[in-house]
Short mmCIF file of C-alpha atoms and ligand atoms in Angstrom, two decimals:
data_model
loop_
_atom_site.label_atom_id
_atom_site.label_comp_id
_atom_site.label_asym_id
_atom_site.label_seq_id
_atom_site.Cartn_x
_atom_site.Cartn_y
_atom_site.Cartn_z
CA MET A 1 -17.13 13.73 51.88
CA THR A 2 -19.87 11.01 51.98
CA MET A 3 -19.36 7.59 50.23
CA HIS A 4 -22.05 6.68 47.77
CA THR A 5 -22.63 3.05 48.03
CA PRO A 6 -24.46 1.68 44.96
CA ALA A 7 -26.95 -0.21 47.08
CA PRO A 8 -27.35 1.31 50.42
CA ARG A 9 -28.41 -0.78 53.26
CA ILE A 10 -31.19 1.13 55.16
CA THR A 11 -32.35 -0.11 58.44
CA ILE A 12 -35.64 1.08 59.86
CA VAL A 13 -36.56 0.38 63.47
CA GLY A 14 -40.15 0.56 64.35
CA ALA A 15 -42.73 -0.99 62.00
CA SER A 16 -45.71 1.22 62.38
CA LEU A 17 -46.96 4.29 60.50
CA ALA A 18 -43.64 6.14 60.27
CA GLY A 19 -41.51 3.01 59.51
CA LEU A 20 -43.76 1.68 56.87
CA ARG A 21 -44.26 5.02 55.09
CA THR A 22 -40.50 5.37 55.06
CA ALA A 23 -39.69 2.08 53.69
CA GLU A 24 -42.06 2.78 50.93
CA ALA A 25 -40.73 6.29 50.22
CA VAL A 26 -37.21 5.15 50.36
CA ALA A 27 -37.94 2.25 48.01
CA GLY A 28 -39.52 4.56 45.65
CA VAL A 29 -36.39 6.87 45.35
CA LEU A 30 -33.64 4.43 45.74
CA PRO A 31 -34.57 1.45 43.71
CA GLY A 32 -31.51 -0.31 44.67
CA ALA A 33 -31.55 0.14 48.33
CA ARG A 34 -31.65 -2.95 50.65
CA ILE A 35 -34.32 -2.12 53.25
CA THR A 36 -34.89 -4.03 56.69
CA LEU A 37 -37.81 -3.03 58.67
CA ILE A 38 -37.62 -4.24 62.32
CA GLY A 39 -40.67 -4.15 64.69
CA ASP A 40 -41.16 -5.42 68.13
CA GLU A 41 -44.89 -6.04 67.63
CA GLY A 42 -46.07 -9.28 66.18
CA ALA A 43 -48.61 -7.67 63.85
CA ALA A 44 -47.85 -6.10 60.53
CA PRO A 45 -48.23 -2.12 60.80
CA TYR A 46 -51.66 -1.06 61.62
CA ASN A 47 -53.47 2.22 62.21
CA ARG A 48 -53.67 3.34 65.82
CA PRO A 49 -56.23 6.21 65.98
CA PRO A 50 -59.31 3.83 65.82
CA LEU A 51 -57.97 2.22 69.12
CA SER A 52 -59.66 4.81 71.29
CA LYS A 53 -62.46 5.22 69.00
CA ASP A 54 -64.65 2.88 66.88
CA ALA A 55 -62.34 -0.04 67.09
CA LEU A 56 -62.67 0.02 70.89
CA GLU A 57 -66.34 0.23 70.67
CA SER A 58 -66.76 -2.44 67.97
CA LEU A 59 -64.55 -4.93 69.99
CA ALA A 60 -66.15 -4.15 73.40
CA ARG A 61 -69.70 -4.72 71.96
CA GLY A 62 -68.61 -7.95 70.40
CA ARG A 63 -69.54 -6.75 67.11
CA GLU A 64 -66.40 -7.81 65.28
CA THR A 65 -63.75 -10.39 66.29
CA ALA A 66 -60.26 -9.25 67.29
CA ALA A 67 -58.88 -10.72 63.89
CA ALA A 68 -61.46 -8.84 62.14
CA VAL A 69 -60.73 -5.57 63.79
CA LEU A 70 -56.91 -6.13 63.25
CA GLU A 71 -57.45 -6.84 59.65
CA ARG A 72 -59.44 -3.61 59.19
CA LEU A 73 -56.63 -1.61 60.95
CA ALA A 74 -53.82 -3.03 58.84
CA LEU A 75 -52.18 -0.31 57.08
CA ARG A 76 -52.31 -0.94 53.30
CA SER A 77 -48.53 -1.55 52.12
CA LYS A 78 -47.06 -0.59 48.67
CA LEU A 79 -43.84 -2.30 49.92
CA GLY A 80 -44.48 -5.82 48.35
CA ASP A 81 -41.03 -7.76 48.71
CA ARG A 82 -38.96 -4.38 48.64
CA ALA A 83 -38.17 -4.60 52.23
CA GLU A 84 -37.13 -7.66 54.52
CA LEU A 85 -39.50 -7.51 57.39
CA ARG A 86 -38.61 -8.63 60.86
CA LEU A 87 -41.52 -8.56 63.09
CA GLY A 88 -41.68 -9.64 66.74
CA GLN A 89 -38.11 -8.45 67.22
CA ALA A 90 -37.01 -5.48 69.22
CA ALA A 91 -33.93 -3.61 68.61
CA VAL A 92 -31.76 -3.45 71.71
CA ALA A 93 -28.61 -1.42 70.87
CA LEU A 94 -27.22 0.60 68.06
CA GLU A 95 -23.44 0.14 67.53
CA GLY A 96 -22.19 2.65 64.86
CA THR A 97 -24.73 1.86 62.25
CA THR A 98 -25.36 -1.80 63.16
CA VAL A 99 -28.58 -2.60 65.20
CA ARG A 100 -28.50 -5.22 67.48
CA LEU A 101 -31.80 -7.21 67.97
CA ALA A 102 -33.12 -8.92 71.31
CA ASP A 103 -32.05 -12.38 70.04
CA GLY A 104 -28.35 -11.19 69.42
CA THR A 105 -28.62 -10.77 65.50
CA ALA A 106 -26.70 -7.87 64.34
CA ILE A 107 -28.16 -5.99 61.15
CA PRO A 108 -25.34 -4.04 59.59
CA GLY A 109 -26.45 -1.14 57.60
CA ASP A 110 -25.33 2.34 56.08
CA ARG A 111 -28.22 4.25 57.53
CA VAL A 112 -30.41 3.63 60.56
CA ILE A 113 -33.77 5.39 60.80
CA ALA A 114 -35.49 5.40 64.28
CA ALA A 115 -39.26 5.19 64.03
CA THR A 116 -39.86 3.58 67.44
CA GLY A 117 -42.67 5.87 68.55
CA LEU A 118 -43.72 6.06 72.09
CA ARG A 119 -45.27 3.96 74.88
CA PRO A 120 -47.73 5.05 77.72
CA ARG A 121 -46.41 6.64 80.89
CA ARG A 122 -47.55 4.68 83.92
CA LEU A 123 -48.03 5.74 87.51
CA ALA A 124 -45.30 4.55 89.77
CA LEU A 125 -47.99 3.30 92.32
CA THR A 126 -48.97 -0.17 93.15
CA GLY A 127 -52.53 -1.40 93.68
CA ALA A 128 -55.81 -2.16 91.71
CA GLU A 129 -53.71 -4.89 89.94
CA GLY A 130 -55.56 -6.49 87.17
CA ARG A 131 -57.82 -3.49 86.72
CA ARG A 132 -55.17 -0.97 85.21
CA HIS A 133 -55.06 -0.55 81.55
CA VAL A 134 -53.13 1.76 79.10
CA LEU A 135 -53.88 2.18 75.37
CA ARG A 136 -51.32 2.32 72.68
CA SER A 137 -51.21 -1.01 70.98
CA PHE A 138 -53.63 -3.62 69.59
CA ALA A 139 -52.75 -5.91 72.61
CA ASP A 140 -53.81 -3.00 74.90
CA LEU A 141 -57.02 -2.76 72.84
CA ARG A 142 -57.90 -6.23 73.34
CA ALA A 143 -57.28 -6.31 77.12
CA LEU A 144 -59.27 -3.03 77.70
CA ALA A 145 -62.19 -3.92 75.37
CA ALA A 146 -62.77 -7.11 77.36
CA ASP A 147 -63.23 -4.97 80.53
CA LEU A 148 -65.54 -2.24 79.08
CA ARG A 149 -68.83 -3.83 80.11
CA PRO A 150 -72.14 -1.77 80.14
CA GLY A 151 -72.63 -0.66 83.88
CA ALA A 152 -69.19 -1.02 84.80
CA ARG A 153 -67.36 1.98 86.64
CA LEU A 154 -64.41 3.41 84.69
CA VAL A 155 -61.84 5.87 86.07
CA VAL A 156 -59.65 7.37 83.32
CA ILE A 157 -56.57 9.13 84.61
CA GLY A 158 -55.51 11.81 82.32
CA GLY A 159 -57.49 14.15 80.37
CA GLY A 160 -55.54 14.37 77.17
CA PHE A 161 -56.95 13.27 73.62
CA ILE A 162 -56.54 9.59 74.39
CA GLY A 163 -58.15 9.80 77.86
CA CYS A 164 -60.97 11.99 76.63
CA GLU A 165 -61.72 9.81 73.68
CA ILE A 166 -61.75 6.70 75.83
CA ALA A 167 -64.08 8.35 78.27
CA ALA A 168 -66.36 9.36 75.34
CA THR A 169 -66.43 5.79 73.83
CA ALA A 170 -67.03 4.25 77.27
CA ARG A 171 -70.06 6.46 77.76
CA LYS A 172 -71.31 5.35 74.49
CA LEU A 173 -70.96 1.80 75.79
CA GLY A 174 -72.98 2.45 78.86
CA LEU A 175 -70.23 2.63 81.43
CA SER A 176 -70.25 5.08 84.28
CA VAL A 177 -67.27 7.27 83.66
CA ARG A 178 -64.96 9.43 85.83
CA LEU A 179 -62.00 11.30 84.50
CA VAL A 180 -59.30 12.67 86.63
CA GLU A 181 -56.98 15.42 85.28
CA PRO A 182 -54.55 17.60 87.21
CA ALA A 183 -54.90 20.52 85.15
CA PRO A 184 -57.97 22.84 85.51
CA GLN A 185 -59.42 21.63 82.15
CA PRO A 186 -59.11 18.53 80.10
CA MET A 187 -56.83 19.01 76.80
CA LEU A 188 -55.84 22.31 78.34
CA ARG A 189 -52.23 22.42 76.94
CA ALA A 190 -53.58 21.30 73.30
CA LEU A 191 -56.49 23.55 72.96
CA GLY A 192 -56.14 26.55 75.33
CA PRO A 193 -58.52 27.45 78.13
CA ARG A 194 -61.48 28.71 76.23
CA VAL A 195 -61.84 25.73 74.11
CA ALA A 196 -60.95 23.21 76.67
CA ALA A 197 -63.59 24.80 79.03
CA ALA A 198 -66.09 24.29 76.09
CA MET A 199 -65.02 20.55 75.86
CA ALA A 200 -65.25 20.08 79.61
CA ALA A 201 -68.92 21.24 79.40
CA LEU A 202 -69.59 18.81 76.53
CA HIS A 203 -68.11 15.82 78.50
CA ARG A 204 -70.22 16.89 81.46
CA VAL A 205 -73.38 17.07 79.46
CA GLN A 206 -72.59 13.47 77.89
CA GLY A 207 -72.27 12.21 81.51
CA VAL A 208 -68.51 12.18 82.19
CA ASP A 209 -67.78 13.11 85.81
CA LEU A 210 -64.75 15.17 85.75
CA TYR A 211 -62.13 15.59 88.67
CA LEU A 212 -60.16 18.57 87.55
CA GLY A 213 -57.20 19.96 89.36
CA ARG A 214 -56.91 16.47 91.05
CA SER A 215 -54.06 13.81 90.69
CA VAL A 216 -54.01 10.23 91.93
CA ALA A 217 -52.36 9.59 95.37
CA GLY A 218 -52.76 5.86 95.30
CA PHE A 219 -54.82 2.99 94.64
CA GLY A 220 -57.11 0.54 96.71
CA ALA A 221 -58.00 -2.84 95.50
CA ALA A 222 -61.06 -1.47 93.56
CA GLN A 223 -60.42 2.28 94.02
CA VAL A 224 -58.55 5.22 92.70
CA VAL A 225 -57.65 7.51 95.65
CA LEU A 226 -57.31 11.27 94.81
CA ASP A 227 -54.77 13.61 96.31
CA ASP A 228 -57.66 15.21 98.17
CA GLY A 229 -58.54 11.79 99.91
CA GLN A 230 -61.71 11.02 97.74
CA ALA A 231 -61.77 7.27 96.88
CA LEU A 232 -63.46 6.65 93.37
CA GLU A 233 -64.81 3.09 93.13
CA ALA A 234 -63.36 1.58 90.00
CA ASP A 235 -63.98 -1.70 88.01
CA VAL A 236 -61.73 -0.60 85.27
CA ILE A 237 -58.95 2.05 85.39
CA VAL A 238 -57.19 3.58 82.31
CA GLU A 239 -53.85 5.35 82.65
CA ALA A 240 -53.77 8.02 79.95
CA LEU A 241 -51.14 10.18 81.30
CA GLY A 242 -49.05 10.85 78.15
CA SER A 243 -46.19 8.99 76.83
CA HIS A 244 -42.41 7.98 76.81
CA PRO A 245 -40.34 8.07 73.78
CA ASN A 246 -38.77 4.62 72.86
CA VAL A 247 -35.22 5.63 72.79
CA GLU A 248 -33.58 3.23 75.21
CA TRP A 249 -32.07 1.16 72.34
CA LEU A 250 -30.13 4.35 71.33
CA ALA A 251 -28.41 4.82 74.41
CA GLY A 252 -24.66 5.42 73.92
CA SER A 253 -25.31 6.35 70.20
CA GLY A 254 -24.20 9.97 70.65
CA ALA A 255 -27.64 11.33 69.86
CA ASP A 256 -29.37 13.83 72.10
CA LEU A 257 -32.13 11.62 73.57
CA THR A 258 -33.84 14.20 75.74
CA ASP A 259 -37.52 13.73 75.00
CA GLY A 260 -36.98 11.78 71.86
CA VAL A 261 -34.37 11.82 69.33
CA LEU A 262 -33.03 15.38 68.44
CA VAL A 263 -32.79 15.66 64.71
CA ASP A 264 -31.85 18.57 62.31
CA ASP A 265 -33.60 19.88 59.31
CA HIS A 266 -32.45 16.76 57.53
CA LEU A 267 -33.96 14.48 60.12
CA CYS A 268 -30.32 13.50 60.98
CA ALA A 269 -29.28 13.14 64.58
CA PRO A 270 -26.26 15.37 65.48
CA GLY A 271 -23.70 13.37 67.39
CA ALA A 272 -24.81 9.97 65.77
CA PRO A 273 -23.49 9.72 62.27
CA GLY A 274 -25.85 7.81 60.02
CA LEU A 275 -28.76 7.89 62.44
CA MET A 276 -32.04 9.57 61.40
CA ALA A 277 -35.46 9.72 63.17
CA GLU A 278 -38.89 10.35 62.20
CA GLY A 279 -42.48 9.98 63.34
CA ASP A 280 -43.68 10.48 66.95
CA VAL A 281 -40.01 9.70 68.35
CA ALA A 282 -38.39 12.74 66.36
CA ARG A 283 -37.73 16.05 67.98
CA PHE A 284 -37.31 18.65 65.43
CA ALA A 285 -37.72 22.41 65.03
CA ASN A 286 -40.47 23.54 62.56
CA PRO A 287 -39.47 26.87 61.02
CA LEU A 288 -43.07 27.53 60.39
CA PHE A 289 -43.30 28.46 64.13
CA ASP A 290 -39.78 28.97 65.50
CA ALA A 291 -36.44 27.49 66.06
CA THR A 292 -37.34 25.29 69.21
CA PRO A 293 -37.19 21.44 68.60
CA ARG A 294 -40.42 19.68 69.59
CA ARG A 295 -41.95 16.29 69.26
CA THR A 296 -45.38 16.23 67.81
CA GLU A 297 -47.62 13.24 68.38
CA HIS A 298 -49.95 13.61 65.51
CA TRP A 299 -50.84 11.01 62.76
CA CYS A 300 -49.63 13.39 59.91
CA ILE A 301 -46.02 13.46 61.13
CA PRO A 302 -45.10 10.04 60.07
CA GLY A 303 -46.09 10.76 56.55
CA GLN A 304 -44.60 14.17 56.38
CA THR A 305 -41.19 12.97 57.87
CA ALA A 306 -41.19 9.79 55.74
CA ARG A 307 -41.22 11.93 52.81
CA ARG A 308 -38.50 14.14 54.10
CA VAL A 309 -36.22 11.18 54.81
CA ALA A 310 -36.68 9.82 51.31
CA GLU A 311 -35.89 13.24 49.97
CA VAL A 312 -32.74 13.67 51.94
CA LEU A 313 -31.46 10.21 50.92
CA ALA A 314 -32.29 10.73 47.33
CA ALA A 315 -30.51 13.86 47.32
CA GLU A 316 -27.42 12.48 49.08
CA ALA A 317 -27.40 9.53 46.43
CA ALA A 318 -27.51 11.90 43.63
CA GLY A 319 -24.60 14.01 45.28
CA SER A 320 -26.77 17.13 45.57
CA PRO A 321 -27.88 19.04 48.55
CA PRO A 322 -31.35 18.17 49.89
CA PRO A 323 -34.06 20.71 49.28
CA GLU A 324 -33.80 23.44 51.93
CA ARG A 325 -35.94 23.50 54.86
CA PHE A 326 -38.51 21.06 56.39
CA ALA A 327 -41.64 22.99 57.33
CA PRO A 328 -44.71 20.61 57.28
CA LEU A 329 -48.01 21.99 58.45
CA PRO A 330 -48.99 19.81 61.35
CA SER A 331 -52.61 18.65 61.57
CA PHE A 332 -54.71 16.42 63.92
CA TRP A 333 -58.21 15.44 64.55
CA SER A 334 -60.06 13.83 67.42
CA ASP A 335 -63.58 12.36 67.84
CA GLN A 336 -65.44 12.72 71.07
CA HIS A 337 -69.05 12.20 71.73
CA GLY A 338 -69.86 12.49 68.03
CA LEU A 339 -68.09 15.70 67.74
CA ARG A 340 -65.17 16.01 65.22
CA LEU A 341 -62.18 18.19 66.27
CA GLN A 342 -60.02 18.96 63.38
CA ALA A 343 -56.78 21.26 63.79
CA PHE A 344 -54.25 22.67 61.55
CA GLY A 345 -51.16 24.36 62.71
CA ALA A 346 -49.88 24.40 66.28
CA PRO A 347 -52.68 25.64 68.75
CA THR A 348 -50.64 24.51 71.55
CA LEU A 349 -48.13 27.48 70.77
CA ALA A 350 -50.85 30.08 71.03
CA ASP A 351 -51.20 32.77 73.56
CA ALA A 352 -54.69 33.88 72.51
CA THR A 353 -57.77 32.63 70.50
CA ARG A 354 -60.48 34.17 68.47
CA VAL A 355 -63.83 32.47 67.43
CA VAL A 356 -64.19 33.27 63.88
CA GLU A 357 -67.36 31.14 63.26
CA GLY A 358 -70.17 30.04 65.77
CA ASP A 359 -70.28 30.19 69.41
CA LEU A 360 -68.18 28.15 71.87
CA GLY A 361 -71.29 28.09 74.08
CA LEU A 362 -72.94 25.82 71.47
CA THR A 363 -70.05 23.35 71.13
CA GLY A 364 -71.35 20.10 70.02
CA THR A 365 -74.62 21.53 68.87
CA ALA A 366 -73.46 23.86 66.20
CA PRO A 367 -70.30 24.45 64.17
CA VAL A 368 -67.45 26.32 65.56
CA ILE A 369 -64.13 27.59 64.08
CA VAL A 370 -61.35 28.94 66.37
CA GLU A 371 -58.20 30.84 65.25
CA TYR A 372 -55.14 30.48 67.44
CA LEU A 373 -52.82 33.42 67.75
CA ARG A 374 -49.32 33.91 69.16
CA GLU A 375 -48.18 37.39 69.37
CA GLY A 376 -51.13 38.53 67.30
CA ARG A 377 -50.26 36.14 64.41
CA PRO A 378 -52.07 33.07 63.47
CA VAL A 379 -50.51 29.72 64.59
CA GLY A 380 -53.53 27.56 64.15
CA VAL A 381 -57.07 26.90 63.54
CA LEU A 382 -59.55 24.49 64.96
CA GLY A 383 -62.87 23.33 63.80
CA LEU A 384 -65.41 21.62 66.30
CA GLY A 385 -67.78 20.05 64.17
CA ALA A 386 -67.16 22.40 61.50
CA ASN A 387 -68.14 22.43 57.82
CA PRO A 388 -65.10 20.84 56.10
CA ALA A 389 -65.30 23.37 53.24
CA ALA A 390 -65.39 26.26 55.69
CA LEU A 391 -62.43 24.82 57.70
CA ALA A 392 -60.50 24.25 54.48
CA ARG A 393 -60.69 28.01 53.80
CA HIS A 394 -59.42 28.83 57.23
CA ARG A 395 -56.62 26.38 56.77
CA ALA A 396 -55.66 27.89 53.38
CA HIS A 397 -55.50 31.41 54.97
CA LEU A 398 -53.30 30.10 57.90
CA GLU A 399 -50.92 28.38 55.51
CA THR A 400 -50.48 31.62 53.57
CA SER A 401 -49.91 33.56 56.71
CA LEU A 402 -47.50 31.12 58.08
CA ALA A 403 -45.53 31.23 54.75
CA ARG A 404 -45.40 35.02 54.82
CA SER A 405 -43.93 35.05 58.35
CA LEU A 406 -41.58 32.45 57.22
CA ALA A 407 -40.47 34.68 54.39
CA GLU A 408 -40.21 37.74 56.52
CA ALA A 409 -38.00 35.73 58.91
CA ASP A 410 -35.82 34.70 56.22
CA PRO A 411 -36.01 36.69 53.03
CA ALA A 412 -34.28 33.83 50.99
CA THR A 413 -37.65 32.03 50.96
CA PRO A 414 -40.10 33.24 48.48
CA ALA A 415 -43.60 33.99 49.90
CA VAL A 416 -46.30 31.86 48.56
CA MET B 1 -57.21 6.07 35.95
CA ASN B 2 -60.29 5.49 38.03
CA VAL B 3 -60.40 7.17 41.47
CA THR B 4 -62.81 5.74 44.04
CA VAL B 5 -63.60 7.10 47.50
CA ASP B 6 -65.37 4.47 49.80
CA MET B 7 -68.00 6.95 51.25
CA SER B 8 -69.00 4.42 53.90
CA ILE B 9 -65.65 4.84 55.40
CA CYS B 10 -64.66 8.42 54.73
CA LEU B 11 -64.77 10.71 57.68
CA LEU B 12 -64.24 13.99 55.75
CA HIS B 13 -60.86 14.49 57.18
CA GLY B 14 -59.99 16.67 54.06
CA GLN B 15 -56.37 15.33 53.99
CA CYS B 16 -57.02 14.33 50.57
CA VAL B 17 -58.11 17.85 49.57
CA ILE B 18 -54.85 18.99 50.97
CA ALA B 19 -52.65 16.57 49.32
CA ALA B 20 -54.27 16.57 45.89
CA PRO B 21 -56.44 19.81 45.32
CA GLU B 22 -56.41 18.96 41.59
CA VAL B 23 -58.64 16.04 42.24
CA PHE B 24 -60.48 16.26 45.64
CA SER B 25 -62.51 19.31 47.09
CA PHE B 26 -65.33 20.11 49.28
CA ASP B 27 -68.55 21.56 47.96
CA ASP B 28 -70.24 24.36 49.83
CA ALA B 29 -72.19 22.01 51.90
CA GLY B 30 -69.07 20.28 53.08
CA GLY B 31 -69.44 17.15 50.90
CA LEU B 32 -66.33 15.54 49.39
CA VAL B 33 -66.42 15.70 45.59
CA TRP B 34 -63.66 14.21 43.48
CA LEU B 35 -62.65 13.58 39.86
CA THR B 36 -63.54 9.98 39.04
CA GLN B 37 -61.24 9.81 35.96
CA VAL B 38 -57.79 11.34 35.89
CA ASP B 39 -54.77 10.98 33.67
CA GLU B 40 -51.45 9.23 34.63
CA GLY B 41 -49.83 12.48 35.37
CA LEU B 42 -51.69 12.78 38.71
CA ARG B 43 -50.41 9.30 40.06
CA GLY B 44 -48.00 10.94 42.51
CA ALA B 45 -50.74 13.34 43.67
CA LEU B 46 -53.14 10.37 44.19
CA GLU B 47 -50.59 8.30 45.98
CA ALA B 48 -49.99 11.25 48.40
CA ALA B 49 -53.83 11.65 48.84
CA SER B 50 -54.25 8.01 49.64
CA ASP B 51 -51.37 7.74 52.09
CA ALA B 52 -52.69 10.85 53.74
CA CYS B 53 -56.22 9.57 54.41
CA PRO B 54 -56.52 8.46 57.76
CA GLU B 55 -59.50 6.13 56.87
CA GLN B 56 -57.60 4.52 53.77
CA ALA B 57 -60.81 5.34 51.84
CA ILE B 58 -59.04 6.33 48.68
CA THR B 59 -58.18 3.76 45.85
CA PHE B 60 -57.18 4.18 42.37
CA GLY B 61 -55.78 2.56 39.29
C1 LIG C 1 -55.13 5.46 71.08
C2 LIG C 1 -54.58 6.36 70.09
C3 LIG C 1 -55.27 7.26 69.49
C4 LIG C 1 -54.73 8.17 68.58
N1 LIG C 1 -55.51 9.07 67.85
C5 LIG C 1 -55.06 9.96 67.05
C6 LIG C 1 -55.93 10.94 66.42
O1 LIG C 1 -57.20 10.84 66.49
N2 LIG C 1 -55.40 11.98 65.64
C7 LIG C 1 -54.04 11.99 65.29
O2 LIG C 1 -53.67 12.82 64.70
N3 LIG C 1 -53.20 11.11 66.08
C8 LIG C 1 -53.77 10.13 66.82
N4 LIG C 1 -52.81 9.31 67.38
C9 LIG C 1 -51.32 9.28 67.23
C10 LIG C 1 -50.91 8.52 66.07
O3 LIG C 1 -51.53 7.24 66.04
C11 LIG C 1 -49.31 8.43 66.18
O4 LIG C 1 -48.88 9.85 65.90
C12 LIG C 1 -48.79 7.48 65.16
O5 LIG C 1 -49.08 6.18 65.51
C13 LIG C 1 -47.25 7.63 65.20
O6 LIG C 1 -46.65 6.69 64.34
P1 LIG C 1 -45.13 6.22 64.55
O7 LIG C 1 -44.98 5.13 63.67
O8 LIG C 1 -44.35 7.36 64.64
O9 LIG C 1 -45.20 5.71 66.12
P2 LIG C 1 -45.72 4.32 66.58
O10 LIG C 1 -47.19 4.22 66.04
O11 LIG C 1 -45.79 4.42 68.09
O12 LIG C 1 -44.79 3.11 66.26
C14 LIG C 1 -43.56 2.88 66.72
C15 LIG C 1 -43.49 1.26 66.61
O13 LIG C 1 -42.12 0.95 67.06
C16 LIG C 1 -42.16 -0.23 67.84
N5 LIG C 1 -40.95 -0.20 68.61
C17 LIG C 1 -40.68 0.46 69.79
N6 LIG C 1 -39.52 0.34 70.19
C18 LIG C 1 -38.77 -0.73 69.41
C19 LIG C 1 -37.79 -1.33 69.43
N7 LIG C 1 -36.70 -1.11 70.46
N8 LIG C 1 -37.41 -2.24 68.38
C20 LIG C 1 -38.47 -2.55 67.62
N9 LIG C 1 -39.59 -1.95 67.37
C21 LIG C 1 -39.85 -0.97 68.37
C22 LIG C 1 -43.63 0.01 68.62
O14 LIG C 1 -43.84 -1.33 69.23
C23 LIG C 1 -44.43 0.38 67.43
O15 LIG C 1 -44.95 -0.66 66.77
C24 LIG C 1 -53.38 8.33 68.29
C25 LIG C 1 -52.56 7.39 68.90
C26 LIG C 1 -53.10 6.25 70.00
C27 LIG C 1 -52.24 5.43 70.50
S1 LIG C 2 -58.90 12.11 53.54
FE1 LIG C 2 -60.09 10.27 53.36
S2 LIG C 2 -61.48 10.42 55.00
FE2 LIG C 2 -60.67 12.42 54.68
S3 LIG C 2 -62.08 13.34 53.27
FE3 LIG C 2 -60.38 12.48 51.99
S4 LIG C 2 -61.09 10.45 51.58
FE4 LIG C 2 -62.44 11.15 53.22
#
């Protein structure tokens, strides 16, 4: 039996997209709730995707001041005075449902929601000090933008979305750009071999030198040394090798912290009563695809999980069971060399692809739409410079098909 | 309520079309079209659309 406090105290840790959207959603459904939003960055919540795209370009060109960029990135908030904001303060521990801050303050609460996101993984190698960057935060953006001068030699380590976007932006800014990726193609896991190969070709045409199947063995004073002995001269280096979930503050909480915070269908962490997680840091199963819990690093997830948290808390307060099943349709986009990639579903789970419109050989010059299949069933769709109306039709088709599979797997759910 | 989309920042993500199909859609050429006047009953849908827009291009009220 859960106790229903009339004015529950909700503590949200991580004041970025997920934290803000959750505070807003909870304030909407529980008007009496006392909400505290804790964030270790000094800035109010801001939008991250532009950090590798137009914000990087604009700041590197000196077209805008840092203050103007930050103001433009700030997330519009509906929160007003409905939450107490504690910015510039890291949570360092969770004791029951009390959050301990770096300065020793204890924030008691009834519920704690982890929205602490990720931080960039770094290479455990020394050398090239002062030239090495990562990109996750506004502070990272300022440091990197200051070094992206026309003509400078940039080496990007890691060919995921963020690495590829930085490479593309740097080409636009007139740098010479090399990209090192251990896999045979950039963005291979996310896009599959055929689309990744087409994207590799686009990067080459746009002047990015790709070092594929290569990893970094060490750094010289102004060099990146590869595992085959090649030394790449570098004025600027970006490590874009993926991320670590920020879960250290939850050590000892009882939650499963293997690759993020494991949560159930209600976004509650088994083993840690009162703890929920959402956004990039949450690992959950999406029944649209299967029963394997995964983290999803897409911008859409914070909004979708925030609504789920609010729905679960509202049901609990009303003493009714939360709506069954959390099955959000993921989506992501990326912008590289003026080309918009827009995906729905989970292309990363596919074992086959089918080009349904256009020709991958013309990627970057003509629209392409690719369907992603697993065991013959659609799990995702991707547009490369696609007409949004055409892509929307394919997305609707995917949604119907996923809903049908879901209904077959569990006849209790009506097909849509 | 008036619905405004700042087309100088809209990047045609189409998230609004998913969140509030009653209000937003794409024409055949792929341009965004939307109802500029809607009644109060659609406030929830508009909030969802404006939250889902990665460019924060949508305002209403
Ligand atoms: C450069 C870049 C480009 C991107 N581009 C795209 C894109 O094109 N498309 C797309 O779909 N997605 C993109 N993303 C991903 C998207 O931005 C994320 O999915 C989103 O930011 C996740 O939000 P979040 O709130 O869960 O986590 P985060 O935004 O990571 O926020 C977590 C917050 O918690 C804070 N925090 C961490 N630990 C603590 C602690 N102990 N105490 C207090 N606070 C703490 C962090 O400092 C941070 O402010 C991009 C991300 C980056 C970095
Ligand atoms: S979600 Fe925003 S950016 Fe995308 S089409 Fe709608 S208004 Fe434009």
